Short mmCIF file of C-alpha atoms and ligand atoms in Angstrom, two decimals:
data_model
loop_
_atom_site.label_atom_id
_atom_site.label_comp_id
_atom_site.label_asym_id
_atom_site.label_seq_id
_atom_site.Cartn_x
_atom_site.Cartn_y
_atom_site.Cartn_z
CA ALA N 1 23.41 115.50 7.16
CA ILE N 2 26.05 112.79 6.63
CA ALA N 3 23.76 110.31 5.11
CA GLY N 4 22.87 113.41 2.83
CA THR N 5 26.56 114.27 1.90
CA ALA N 6 27.31 110.64 1.22
CA TYR N 7 24.33 110.42 -1.07
CA LEU N 8 25.15 113.71 -3.04
CA ALA N 9 28.67 111.83 -3.12
CA HIS N 10 27.04 109.56 -5.45
CA GLY N 11 26.29 112.45 -7.80
CA VAL N 12 22.38 112.41 -7.06
CA TRP N 13 21.41 116.20 -6.31
CA GLU N 14 18.32 115.13 -4.08
CA LEU N 15 18.15 114.95 -0.29
CA ARG N 16 18.29 111.27 1.12
CA HIS N 17 15.21 109.92 2.45
CA PRO N 18 14.95 110.50 6.41
CA GLU N 19 16.19 107.60 8.08
CA GLU N 20 13.03 106.32 9.67
CA GLN N 21 12.11 102.99 8.39
CA PHE N 22 8.84 101.82 7.70
CA GLU N 23 6.78 101.14 11.03
CA PRO N 24 3.09 100.29 9.88
CA ASP N 25 0.73 103.10 11.58
CA PRO N 26 -2.47 101.15 12.60
CA SER N 27 -4.34 104.90 12.26
CA LYS N 28 -3.80 104.33 8.56
CA LYS N 29 -4.75 102.20 5.73
CA ASN N 30 -2.44 99.56 4.32
CA LEU N 31 -2.09 100.30 0.45
CA VAL N 32 -0.41 97.25 -1.40
CA ILE N 33 0.87 97.80 -4.38
CA LEU N 34 1.58 94.62 -6.45
CA GLY N 35 4.43 94.88 -9.35
CA THR N 36 7.55 97.56 -9.89
CA GLY N 37 6.70 97.91 -13.81
CA TRP N 38 5.21 101.10 -15.72
CA GLY N 39 1.93 101.37 -13.70
CA ALA N 40 3.30 100.92 -10.19
CA VAL N 41 6.30 102.82 -10.50
CA SER N 42 4.43 106.23 -11.83
CA LEU N 43 2.02 105.59 -9.04
CA LEU N 44 4.69 105.68 -6.50
CA LYS N 45 6.40 108.17 -8.08
CA LYS N 46 3.31 110.77 -7.23
CA LEU N 47 1.75 109.10 -4.54
CA ASP N 48 2.07 111.01 -0.96
CA THR N 49 3.00 108.03 1.06
CA GLU N 50 2.50 109.74 4.12
CA ASN N 51 -1.12 109.08 4.22
CA TYR N 52 -0.82 105.14 4.02
CA ASN N 53 1.08 102.48 4.69
CA VAL N 54 2.60 101.63 1.65
CA ILE N 55 3.76 98.46 0.56
CA VAL N 56 5.13 97.34 -2.70
CA ILE N 57 5.45 93.50 -3.78
CA SER N 58 7.06 92.30 -6.62
CA PRO N 59 9.57 89.24 -7.91
CA ARG N 60 11.78 92.23 -9.47
CA ASN N 61 13.44 94.79 -7.10
CA TYR N 62 13.80 96.96 -9.81
CA PHE N 63 12.19 99.00 -12.65
CA LEU N 64 12.97 98.15 -16.08
CA PHE N 65 12.82 100.70 -18.97
CA THR N 66 11.41 98.35 -21.17
CA PRO N 67 11.63 100.61 -24.55
CA LEU N 68 15.34 99.88 -24.95
CA LEU N 69 14.97 95.98 -23.95
CA PRO N 70 15.32 95.19 -27.64
CA SER N 71 18.66 97.18 -27.69
CA CYS N 72 19.82 95.05 -24.76
CA THR N 73 19.73 91.70 -27.07
CA THR N 74 22.90 92.55 -28.86
CA GLY N 75 24.51 94.67 -26.51
CA THR N 76 23.86 98.26 -27.91
CA VAL N 77 22.89 98.82 -24.52
CA GLU N 78 24.31 96.85 -21.38
CA HIS N 79 21.33 95.61 -19.20
CA ARG N 80 22.05 97.51 -16.13
CA SER N 81 21.88 100.59 -17.78
CA ILE N 82 17.93 100.12 -18.15
CA MET N 83 17.54 99.12 -14.71
CA GLU N 84 16.50 101.14 -11.61
CA PRO N 85 16.43 99.86 -8.38
CA ILE N 86 13.03 100.08 -6.67
CA ARG N 87 14.89 101.40 -3.54
CA SER N 88 16.12 104.14 -5.31
CA ILE N 89 12.56 105.16 -5.77
CA THR N 90 11.14 104.39 -2.53
CA ARG N 91 13.90 106.20 -0.69
CA HIS N 92 12.67 109.73 -1.78
CA LYS N 93 9.53 109.25 -0.70
CA GLN N 94 8.00 111.52 2.44
CA ALA N 95 7.27 108.36 4.21
CA ALA N 96 9.06 105.27 4.14
CA VAL N 97 7.59 102.41 1.84
CA LYS N 98 8.06 98.58 2.57
CA PHE N 99 9.50 96.47 -0.06
CA TYR N 100 8.96 92.84 -0.35
CA GLU N 101 10.59 91.00 -3.22
CA ALA N 102 8.31 88.00 -3.85
CA GLU N 103 5.84 87.03 -6.25
CA ALA N 104 2.03 87.33 -5.20
CA THR N 105 0.59 83.98 -5.95
CA LYS N 106 -2.97 84.41 -4.55
CA ILE N 107 -5.09 87.31 -3.88
CA ASP N 108 -8.10 86.55 -1.55
CA HIS N 109 -10.29 89.35 -2.04
CA VAL N 110 -13.02 88.50 0.55
CA ASN N 111 -10.30 88.10 3.58
CA LYS N 112 -8.10 91.04 1.82
CA ILE N 113 -5.34 89.08 1.83
CA ILE N 114 -2.19 88.29 -0.47
CA THR N 115 -0.30 85.38 -0.16
CA ILE N 116 3.18 86.20 -1.40
CA ASP N 117 6.16 83.58 -2.33
CA ASP N 118 9.72 85.14 -2.51
CA ASN N 119 10.78 81.99 -4.88
CA SER N 120 14.20 82.34 -3.18
CA ASP N 121 16.76 79.35 -3.54
CA ILE N 122 18.03 80.21 0.11
CA LYS N 123 17.19 76.97 2.21
CA GLY N 124 15.58 77.51 5.76
CA ALA N 125 14.39 80.86 5.09
CA MET N 126 10.67 82.13 5.36
CA SER N 127 9.52 82.21 2.00
CA LYS N 128 5.89 82.14 1.89
CA THR N 129 3.71 84.26 3.61
CA GLY N 130 0.12 86.58 3.80
CA VAL N 131 -0.01 90.54 3.85
CA PRO N 132 -3.01 91.83 4.50
CA TYR N 133 -4.48 95.08 2.61
CA ASP N 134 -7.27 98.01 2.90
CA MET N 135 -6.41 98.89 -0.42
CA LEU N 136 -4.97 97.06 -3.16
CA VAL N 137 -3.61 98.15 -6.52
CA VAL N 138 -2.79 95.40 -9.08
CA SER N 139 -0.25 96.41 -11.47
CA VAL N 140 1.53 93.06 -12.36
CA GLY N 141 1.55 93.28 -16.21
CA ALA N 142 1.15 90.47 -18.48
CA GLU N 143 3.08 87.18 -19.59
CA ASN N 144 3.73 86.24 -22.83
CA ALA N 145 1.24 84.73 -24.91
CA THR N 146 1.76 81.34 -26.59
CA PHE N 147 -1.62 80.64 -27.42
CA GLY N 148 -1.14 77.11 -26.54
CA ILE N 149 0.92 76.41 -29.45
CA PRO N 150 3.11 73.20 -29.21
CA GLY N 151 6.61 73.60 -28.56
CA VAL N 152 6.91 77.58 -28.02
CA ARG N 153 7.70 77.52 -24.39
CA GLU N 154 10.24 74.64 -24.59
CA ASN N 155 12.25 76.14 -27.46
CA ALA N 156 11.60 79.86 -27.96
CA CYS N 157 13.02 82.60 -26.74
CA PHE N 158 10.65 85.55 -25.18
CA LEU N 159 11.56 89.40 -24.89
CA LYS N 160 9.94 90.48 -21.65
CA GLU N 161 12.46 90.79 -19.09
CA ILE N 162 16.29 91.52 -18.65
CA GLY N 163 16.74 87.42 -18.31
CA ASP N 164 15.53 87.15 -21.86
CA ALA N 165 17.57 89.63 -23.26
CA GLN N 166 20.92 88.24 -21.85
CA GLN N 167 19.75 84.64 -22.96
CA ILE N 168 19.08 85.99 -26.64
CA ARG N 169 22.38 87.61 -26.56
CA LYS N 170 23.94 84.35 -25.43
CA LYS N 171 21.98 82.37 -28.07
CA ILE N 172 23.05 84.48 -30.98
CA MET N 173 26.60 84.10 -30.36
CA ASP N 174 26.11 80.38 -29.73
CA CYS N 175 24.31 79.86 -33.07
CA VAL N 176 27.26 82.05 -34.76
CA GLU N 177 30.16 80.16 -33.00
CA THR N 178 28.37 76.58 -33.69
CA ALA N 179 28.21 77.53 -37.28
CA THR N 180 31.58 77.92 -37.80
CA PHE N 181 32.50 74.67 -35.77
CA LYS N 182 35.19 72.61 -37.61
CA ASP N 183 33.11 70.33 -40.42
CA GLN N 184 30.00 71.74 -39.64
CA SER N 185 27.42 70.48 -42.47
CA PRO N 186 26.09 73.29 -44.81
CA GLU N 187 22.32 72.43 -44.26
CA GLU N 188 23.37 72.92 -40.29
CA ILE N 189 25.10 76.21 -40.95
CA GLU N 190 22.52 77.80 -42.78
CA ARG N 191 19.90 76.56 -39.98
CA LEU N 192 22.17 77.73 -37.19
CA LEU N 193 22.30 81.25 -38.96
CA HIS N 194 18.54 81.36 -39.37
CA MET N 195 17.05 84.09 -36.92
CA VAL N 196 13.49 83.58 -36.93
CA VAL N 197 11.15 86.33 -35.04
CA VAL N 198 7.50 85.60 -34.55
CA GLY N 199 5.11 88.45 -34.26
CA GLY N 200 5.12 91.57 -36.25
CA GLY N 201 4.14 93.93 -33.27
CA PRO N 202 6.66 96.82 -32.16
CA THR N 203 8.60 94.23 -30.41
CA GLY N 204 9.22 91.79 -33.20
CA VAL N 205 10.05 94.70 -35.52
CA GLU N 206 12.34 96.60 -33.20
CA PHE N 207 14.11 93.19 -32.32
CA ALA N 208 14.36 92.24 -35.81
CA GLY N 209 16.19 95.86 -36.66
CA GLU N 210 18.49 95.53 -33.81
CA LEU N 211 19.54 91.82 -34.78
CA GLN N 212 20.37 92.95 -38.37
CA ASP N 213 22.22 95.87 -37.42
CA PHE N 214 24.16 93.69 -35.17
CA PHE N 215 25.09 91.23 -38.02
CA ASP N 216 25.83 94.27 -40.47
CA GLN N 217 27.76 96.07 -38.20
CA ASP N 218 29.79 93.85 -36.07
CA VAL N 219 29.36 89.93 -36.22
CA LYS N 220 30.23 90.13 -39.99
CA LYS N 221 33.34 92.01 -39.19
CA TRP N 222 34.61 89.78 -36.65
CA VAL N 223 33.27 86.53 -38.16
CA PRO N 224 33.46 87.35 -42.04
CA GLU N 225 32.90 83.73 -43.19
CA ILE N 226 29.19 83.83 -42.02
CA SER N 227 28.56 87.13 -43.59
CA ASP N 228 26.42 85.76 -46.77
CA LYS N 229 24.90 83.44 -44.67
CA VAL N 230 22.99 85.14 -42.05
CA LYS N 231 19.07 85.50 -42.51
CA VAL N 232 16.78 87.18 -40.41
CA THR N 233 12.98 86.23 -40.98
CA LEU N 234 10.08 88.03 -39.41
CA ILE N 235 6.85 85.99 -39.19
CA GLU N 236 3.23 87.82 -39.09
CA ALA N 237 0.06 86.39 -39.16
CA LEU N 238 -1.91 89.56 -40.31
CA PRO N 239 -1.59 90.84 -43.83
CA ASN N 240 0.99 93.61 -42.44
CA VAL N 241 3.40 94.23 -39.75
CA LEU N 242 2.97 97.44 -37.18
CA PRO N 243 -0.83 97.45 -37.52
CA MET N 244 -1.07 100.44 -35.07
CA PHE N 245 0.80 102.49 -37.29
CA SER N 246 -0.34 104.40 -40.38
CA LYS N 247 0.11 102.74 -43.71
CA GLN N 248 2.69 105.21 -44.98
CA LEU N 249 4.80 104.15 -42.02
CA ILE N 250 3.97 100.41 -42.64
CA ASP N 251 5.48 100.47 -46.16
CA TYR N 252 8.25 102.44 -45.36
CA THR N 253 9.01 99.78 -42.41
CA GLU N 254 8.53 97.06 -45.00
CA SER N 255 10.76 98.73 -47.61
CA THR N 256 13.45 99.45 -45.20
CA PHE N 257 13.36 95.78 -44.18
CA LYS N 258 13.63 94.68 -47.55
CA GLU N 259 17.09 97.06 -48.22
CA GLU N 260 18.36 95.47 -44.83
CA LYS N 261 17.46 92.20 -46.44
CA ILE N 262 15.15 91.27 -43.42
CA THR N 263 12.44 88.69 -44.91
CA ILE N 264 9.11 89.65 -43.85
CA LYS N 265 6.58 86.82 -44.06
CA THR N 266 2.90 88.22 -43.69
CA LYS N 267 -0.16 86.30 -43.77
CA THR N 268 1.77 83.29 -42.25
CA ALA N 269 0.53 82.12 -38.85
CA VAL N 270 3.03 79.52 -36.68
CA LYS N 271 1.20 76.65 -35.83
CA LYS N 272 4.06 74.46 -34.25
CA VAL N 273 7.55 74.69 -33.05
CA THR N 274 10.17 72.10 -32.54
CA GLU N 275 13.73 72.30 -31.34
CA SER N 276 14.93 73.06 -35.00
CA THR N 277 12.04 74.14 -36.86
CA VAL N 278 9.09 76.18 -37.05
CA GLU N 279 5.74 74.86 -38.62
CA ALA N 280 3.52 77.87 -40.24
CA GLU N 281 0.12 78.12 -42.26
CA ALA N 282 0.81 80.62 -45.36
CA THR N 283 -1.71 82.03 -47.18
CA GLY N 284 -0.63 82.34 -50.99
CA PRO N 285 -1.58 85.37 -53.18
CA ASP N 286 -4.48 83.29 -54.69
CA GLY N 287 -5.58 82.67 -51.06
CA LYS N 288 -4.93 78.92 -50.91
CA LYS N 289 -3.26 77.68 -47.81
CA TYR N 290 0.14 76.08 -47.66
CA THR N 291 2.40 74.87 -44.84
CA GLU N 292 5.99 75.98 -44.88
CA ILE N 293 8.51 74.56 -42.52
CA LEU N 294 11.36 76.83 -41.83
CA PRO N 295 14.64 75.48 -39.80
CA TYR N 296 16.10 77.93 -37.31
CA GLY N 297 18.89 78.51 -35.12
CA LEU N 298 17.34 81.08 -32.81
CA LEU N 299 13.91 81.60 -32.44
CA VAL N 300 12.37 84.73 -30.62
CA TRP N 301 8.51 84.87 -29.73
CA ALA N 302 6.92 88.16 -29.65
CA THR N 303 3.10 87.72 -30.20
CA GLY N 304 1.66 89.79 -27.19
CA ASN N 305 0.25 89.46 -23.85
CA ALA N 306 -1.76 86.96 -21.90
CA VAL N 307 -3.07 87.08 -18.66
CA ARG N 308 -0.96 86.00 -15.56
CA PRO N 309 -2.26 83.08 -13.32
CA VAL N 310 -2.85 85.37 -10.17
CA VAL N 311 -4.99 87.71 -12.45
CA GLY N 312 -6.86 84.75 -13.78
CA ASP N 313 -7.44 83.20 -10.51
CA LEU N 314 -8.44 86.47 -8.92
CA MET N 315 -11.19 87.17 -11.97
CA SER N 316 -12.31 83.62 -11.63
CA GLN N 317 -13.30 84.59 -7.79
CA ILE N 318 -15.38 87.68 -8.90
CA PRO N 319 -18.54 87.36 -10.67
CA ALA N 320 -18.48 90.65 -12.38
CA GLN N 321 -15.13 89.50 -14.21
CA LYS N 322 -16.98 86.56 -15.98
CA ASP N 323 -17.06 88.24 -19.42
CA SER N 324 -13.47 89.60 -19.39
CA ARG N 325 -10.68 87.53 -21.08
CA ARG N 326 -7.92 89.92 -21.41
CA GLY N 327 -7.49 90.96 -17.79
CA LEU N 328 -9.23 92.97 -14.98
CA ALA N 329 -12.09 94.77 -16.16
CA VAL N 330 -11.89 98.15 -14.72
CA ASN N 331 -14.06 101.05 -14.31
CA GLU N 332 -13.20 104.78 -15.49
CA TYR N 333 -11.57 105.27 -12.09
CA LEU N 334 -9.74 101.92 -12.34
CA VAL N 335 -11.65 100.07 -9.91
CA VAL N 336 -11.86 96.46 -10.26
CA GLN N 337 -15.46 95.93 -11.63
CA GLY N 338 -16.96 93.86 -8.60
CA THR N 339 -14.77 95.27 -6.02
CA HIS N 340 -14.30 98.40 -4.24
CA ASP N 341 -10.89 98.27 -2.78
CA ILE N 342 -8.99 97.04 -5.61
CA TRP N 343 -7.64 98.88 -8.32
CA ALA N 344 -5.82 97.61 -11.79
CA VAL N 345 -3.49 99.65 -14.01
CA GLY N 346 -1.20 98.59 -17.17
CA ASP N 347 -1.47 95.32 -18.85
CA CYS N 348 -3.27 93.45 -16.14
CA ALA N 349 -6.10 95.75 -16.75
CA VAL N 350 -8.65 95.80 -19.24
CA SER N 351 -9.75 99.81 -19.20
CA GLY N 352 -10.52 100.02 -23.25
CA TYR N 353 -6.97 101.17 -24.19
CA ALA N 354 -3.97 99.31 -25.92
CA PRO N 355 -1.72 97.75 -23.27
CA THR N 356 1.49 99.98 -23.72
CA ALA N 357 3.99 101.30 -21.07
CA GLN N 358 2.22 104.85 -21.81
CA VAL N 359 -1.15 103.77 -20.76
CA ALA N 360 0.21 102.01 -17.60
CA SER N 361 2.21 104.93 -16.76
CA GLN N 362 -0.65 107.52 -17.20
CA GLU N 363 -3.03 105.25 -15.24
CA GLY N 364 -0.61 104.89 -12.30
CA SER N 365 -0.10 108.60 -12.17
CA PHE N 366 -3.96 108.97 -12.23
CA LEU N 367 -4.49 106.62 -9.29
CA ALA N 368 -1.88 108.57 -7.18
CA ARG N 369 -3.92 111.90 -7.79
CA LEU N 370 -7.06 109.84 -6.86
CA PHE N 371 -5.40 108.39 -3.71
CA ASN N 372 -4.12 111.79 -2.69
CA THR N 373 -7.29 113.28 -2.91
CA MET N 374 -9.09 110.51 -1.31
CA ALA N 375 -6.74 110.76 1.77
CA LYS N 376 -7.11 114.72 1.58
CA THR N 377 -10.94 114.56 1.51
CA GLU N 378 -10.86 112.11 4.28
CA ALA N 379 -9.22 114.49 6.43
CA ILE N 380 -11.64 117.10 5.67
CA GLU N 381 -14.45 115.06 6.47
CA ASP N 382 -13.04 114.36 9.81
CA HIS N 383 -12.62 117.87 10.19
CA ILE N 384 -16.09 118.58 9.54
CA HIS N 385 -17.27 115.98 11.80
CA ASP N 386 -15.22 117.41 14.64
CA LEU N 387 -16.53 121.06 13.90
CA SER N 388 -20.14 119.78 13.94
CA SER N 389 -19.69 118.22 17.42
CA THR N 390 -18.13 121.47 18.75
CA LEU N 391 -21.10 123.07 17.41
CA ASN N 392 -23.42 122.27 20.07
CA LEU N 393 -20.55 122.42 22.74
CA LYS N 394 -19.87 126.11 22.08
CA PRO N 395 -23.05 127.65 21.10
CA GLY N 396 -21.77 131.00 21.30
CA ASN N 397 -19.33 130.67 18.30
CA ALA N 398 -22.07 128.90 16.46
CA ALA N 399 -21.72 131.44 13.25
CA GLU N 400 -18.13 131.10 13.11
CA ILE N 401 -18.08 127.33 13.00
CA ALA N 402 -20.85 127.14 10.64
CA LYS N 403 -18.94 129.20 8.32
CA GLU N 404 -15.79 127.26 8.70
CA ILE N 405 -17.97 124.09 7.87
CA GLU N 406 -19.37 125.81 5.07
CA GLU N 407 -15.75 126.58 3.83
CA ASN N 408 -14.57 123.07 4.35
CA GLU N 409 -17.71 121.36 2.47
CA LYS N 410 -17.12 123.89 -0.50
CA GLN N 411 -13.24 122.72 -0.59
CA LEU N 412 -14.44 119.03 -0.24
CA ARG N 413 -16.71 119.27 -2.91
CA ARG N 414 -13.91 120.81 -5.37
CA ILE N 415 -11.29 118.19 -4.25
CA LYS N 416 -14.02 115.48 -4.73
CA ASP N 417 -14.68 116.19 -8.22
CA ILE N 418 -12.13 114.43 -9.80
CA LYS N 419 -12.53 113.55 -13.23
CA PRO N 420 -12.52 109.87 -14.42
CA PHE N 421 -9.50 108.63 -16.02
CA HIS N 422 -8.53 109.99 -19.62
CA TYR N 423 -5.68 108.57 -21.76
CA THR N 424 -3.70 111.06 -23.85
CA HIS N 425 -1.87 109.32 -26.71
CA GLN N 426 1.29 111.21 -27.27
CA GLY N 427 2.32 108.83 -30.32
CA SER N 428 3.85 105.60 -31.13
CA LEU N 429 7.81 105.18 -31.83
CA ALA N 430 9.54 102.08 -33.30
CA TYR N 431 13.18 101.47 -33.96
CA ILE N 432 13.42 99.79 -37.40
CA GLY N 433 17.14 99.26 -37.93
CA SER N 434 20.03 100.87 -39.77
CA ASP N 435 19.65 103.81 -38.07
CA ARG N 436 15.87 104.68 -38.97
CA ALA N 437 12.83 104.86 -36.66
CA VAL N 438 9.24 105.33 -37.60
CA ALA N 439 7.17 107.89 -35.60
CA ASP N 440 3.30 108.73 -35.34
CA VAL N 441 3.12 111.55 -33.14
CA SER N 442 0.35 113.73 -32.37
CA TRP N 443 1.45 117.39 -31.52
CA LEU N 444 -0.29 120.50 -31.16
CA ASN N 445 -3.59 118.91 -32.24
CA GLY N 446 -2.15 117.51 -35.36
CA ASN N 447 -0.90 113.97 -36.26
CA PHE N 448 2.08 113.71 -38.03
CA ALA N 449 3.77 110.16 -39.32
CA THR N 450 7.55 110.39 -40.22
CA GLY N 451 10.22 107.61 -40.98
CA GLY N 452 14.09 107.94 -41.36
CA GLY N 453 17.31 109.11 -40.07
CA LEU N 454 16.16 112.17 -38.34
CA THR N 455 13.41 110.45 -36.86
CA TYR N 456 15.75 108.13 -35.46
CA LEU N 457 17.44 110.97 -33.72
CA PHE N 458 14.01 111.76 -32.56
CA TRP N 459 13.43 108.35 -31.45
CA ARG N 460 16.75 108.25 -29.39
CA SER N 461 16.26 111.76 -27.35
CA ALA N 462 12.54 110.56 -26.73
CA TYR N 463 13.57 107.54 -25.53
CA LEU N 464 16.39 109.09 -23.63
CA SER N 465 14.25 111.61 -21.94
CA MET N 466 11.86 108.94 -20.88
CA CYS N 467 14.74 107.01 -18.95
CA PHE N 468 13.93 106.70 -15.48
CA SER N 469 16.98 108.67 -13.82
CA THR N 470 19.88 110.63 -14.83
CA ARG N 471 21.94 107.64 -13.96
CA ASN N 472 19.82 105.79 -16.58
CA ARG N 473 20.19 108.46 -19.13
CA VAL N 474 24.02 108.68 -18.60
CA LEU N 475 24.64 105.10 -18.83
CA VAL N 476 22.43 104.62 -21.98
CA VAL N 477 24.46 107.53 -23.97
CA ILE N 478 27.69 105.82 -22.59
CA ASP N 479 26.48 102.65 -24.10
CA TRP N 480 25.52 103.87 -27.49
CA ALA N 481 28.84 105.82 -27.69
CA LYS N 482 30.71 102.73 -27.12
CA SER N 483 28.99 100.69 -29.40
CA LYS N 484 29.30 103.41 -32.14
CA VAL N 485 33.18 103.64 -31.30
CA PHE N 486 34.32 100.19 -30.26
CA GLY N 487 31.37 98.28 -31.85
CA ARG N 488 29.40 96.00 -29.97
CA ASP N 489 30.78 93.14 -28.15
CA VAL N 490 30.89 89.80 -29.65
CA SER N 491 31.92 87.50 -26.66
CA ARG N 492 29.24 85.18 -25.72
P1 NAD E 501 1.50 92.76 -30.26
O1 NAD E 501 0.29 92.29 -29.72
O2 NAD E 501 1.74 94.24 -30.62
O3 NAD E 501 1.94 91.99 -31.86
C1 NAD E 501 1.88 90.64 -31.91
C2 NAD E 501 1.69 90.06 -33.30
O4 NAD E 501 1.55 88.82 -33.37
C3 NAD E 501 0.24 90.33 -33.74
O5 NAD E 501 0.52 91.12 -34.62
C4 NAD E 501 -0.08 89.14 -34.10
O6 NAD E 501 -0.80 89.16 -35.13
C5 NAD E 501 1.22 88.08 -34.31
N1 NAD E 501 0.76 86.89 -34.01
C6 NAD E 501 -0.02 86.51 -32.81
N2 NAD E 501 0.03 84.81 -33.09
C7 NAD E 501 0.88 84.49 -34.34
C8 NAD E 501 1.35 83.13 -34.86
N3 NAD E 501 1.05 82.18 -34.40
N4 NAD E 501 1.80 83.20 -35.71
C9 NAD E 501 2.26 85.10 -36.43
N5 NAD E 501 2.05 85.75 -35.79
C10 NAD E 501 1.30 85.93 -34.69
O7 NAD E 501 2.96 92.60 -29.28
P2 NAD E 501 4.06 93.31 -28.98
O8 NAD E 501 4.79 93.77 -30.30
O9 NAD E 501 4.80 92.17 -28.20
O10 NAD E 501 3.54 94.40 -28.29
C11 NAD E 501 2.40 94.34 -27.12
C12 NAD E 501 2.10 95.71 -26.89
O11 NAD E 501 3.24 96.38 -26.29
C13 NAD E 501 1.03 96.22 -27.64
O12 NAD E 501 0.22 97.02 -27.33
C14 NAD E 501 2.33 97.37 -28.38
O13 NAD E 501 1.74 98.71 -29.12
C15 NAD E 501 3.05 97.83 -27.25
N6 NAD E 501 4.39 97.91 -27.53
C16 NAD E 501 4.84 99.22 -27.97
C17 NAD E 501 6.15 99.45 -28.46
C18 NAD E 501 6.57 101.10 -29.10
O14 NAD E 501 5.47 101.76 -29.19
N7 NAD E 501 7.54 100.89 -29.60
C19 NAD E 501 7.33 98.76 -28.12
C20 NAD E 501 6.72 97.27 -27.87
C21 NAD E 501 5.56 97.02 -27.39
#
């Protein structure tokens, strides 16, 4: 009761998790979940943890609400507002869940053991060990694709984790302060204030929009001498940005960017990056190719996903994965092809859908339903088995027992009839700067595509409702209000 009251005092109106700690039960299977992203967390939320010894392993001990990560790069939203400790999720489960903050470095699917490394700087402590599993869910996501382009890893910033957003935020102000340094040459000022974004998918577009907002609404007021020198350029290899949106919304985004003075360079593929320049191959209107060299101060690389080494290594151990390139090929129940006790969800799985948060989250919920059902069917099967054995021992009650068996079998058939995973697309949303957003939404069996200020309010409310917890929601609203009233913080 005291613990419960203490929890209420934190303003969260839910009962606290009972105080028992994780104690593996030898009669239950070890269910190991790798990751704390969209897939893993939606699985955890709906999983009945009493049925298994649930162990979660991830190098990140929090869930990150990635849709608002671009807003973190300019301080529109503070990073802690979109992080939710994994323990605030596990402590609400019926049965305790074990969490290890570590990276899974190897999955040995023959001996069913995972090697984990906690990558800690703390000297002397145990940092590498093995965790056995009976059932494994791989939901480790993906890493940033660089396509082996030279210089990207060394010089560009990515936008996947909180650390990336913090690094970008620092780098923006670094460029501004260095550009205004005494006696800085005009060429160097131009270079430092040129912000280049590579990749015209939603990540690149949303970041470019946020960045231009930051300059227009805040930095230029605080540092007026740079106001006519800042330039944001978005580079995309394909003929247009946001290929997953309708033509109308692509046009709307491109014209909004023009108004915002963001330069879009389409049909331009970056081939090389140095400390201060981006080298790209552009295709002119006549179809001729030419090389462009763009000096930059900040370079953000958002060209999509690549397979993580631990996933690539697992794929190389399983012959059925030989032809899969983009991740673990799974069947319609999300079982990794070539295995029977490993499932994969989210960006590390190839299930025929785009690698988005929405897909990962629906896949996670599907697995929770599947695992809850599996546990239930096992229990019923055991019960039927017990009943069948008593049938011989108590012949007098045969009719009664047979009836019960039949009922149980009926129930079993109903439960077992679990349909394969099917994704329901709710729509796509993207913020494009200057208080405008684009939305392709499917509602009431119809599709509608909209862009503009009202869509921006819709974007805000949709993202707010998707935030993990009430605490996150409150913090994000406060951040939005704060940056509106006081402006964003321009300190480095
Ligand atoms: P993406 O894969 O959607 O886009 C990357 C873009 O980079 C592509 O258009 C590609 O042509 C371009 N590109 C690749 N190499 C290039 C090069 N060398 N030079 C220039 N351009 C190059 O990547 P993303 O935006 O990170 O998104 C990843 C996934 O997450 C997608 O499935 C996306 O739909 C999803 N996502 C959705 C949202 C949203 O709905 N708001 C937001 C972020 C991400």
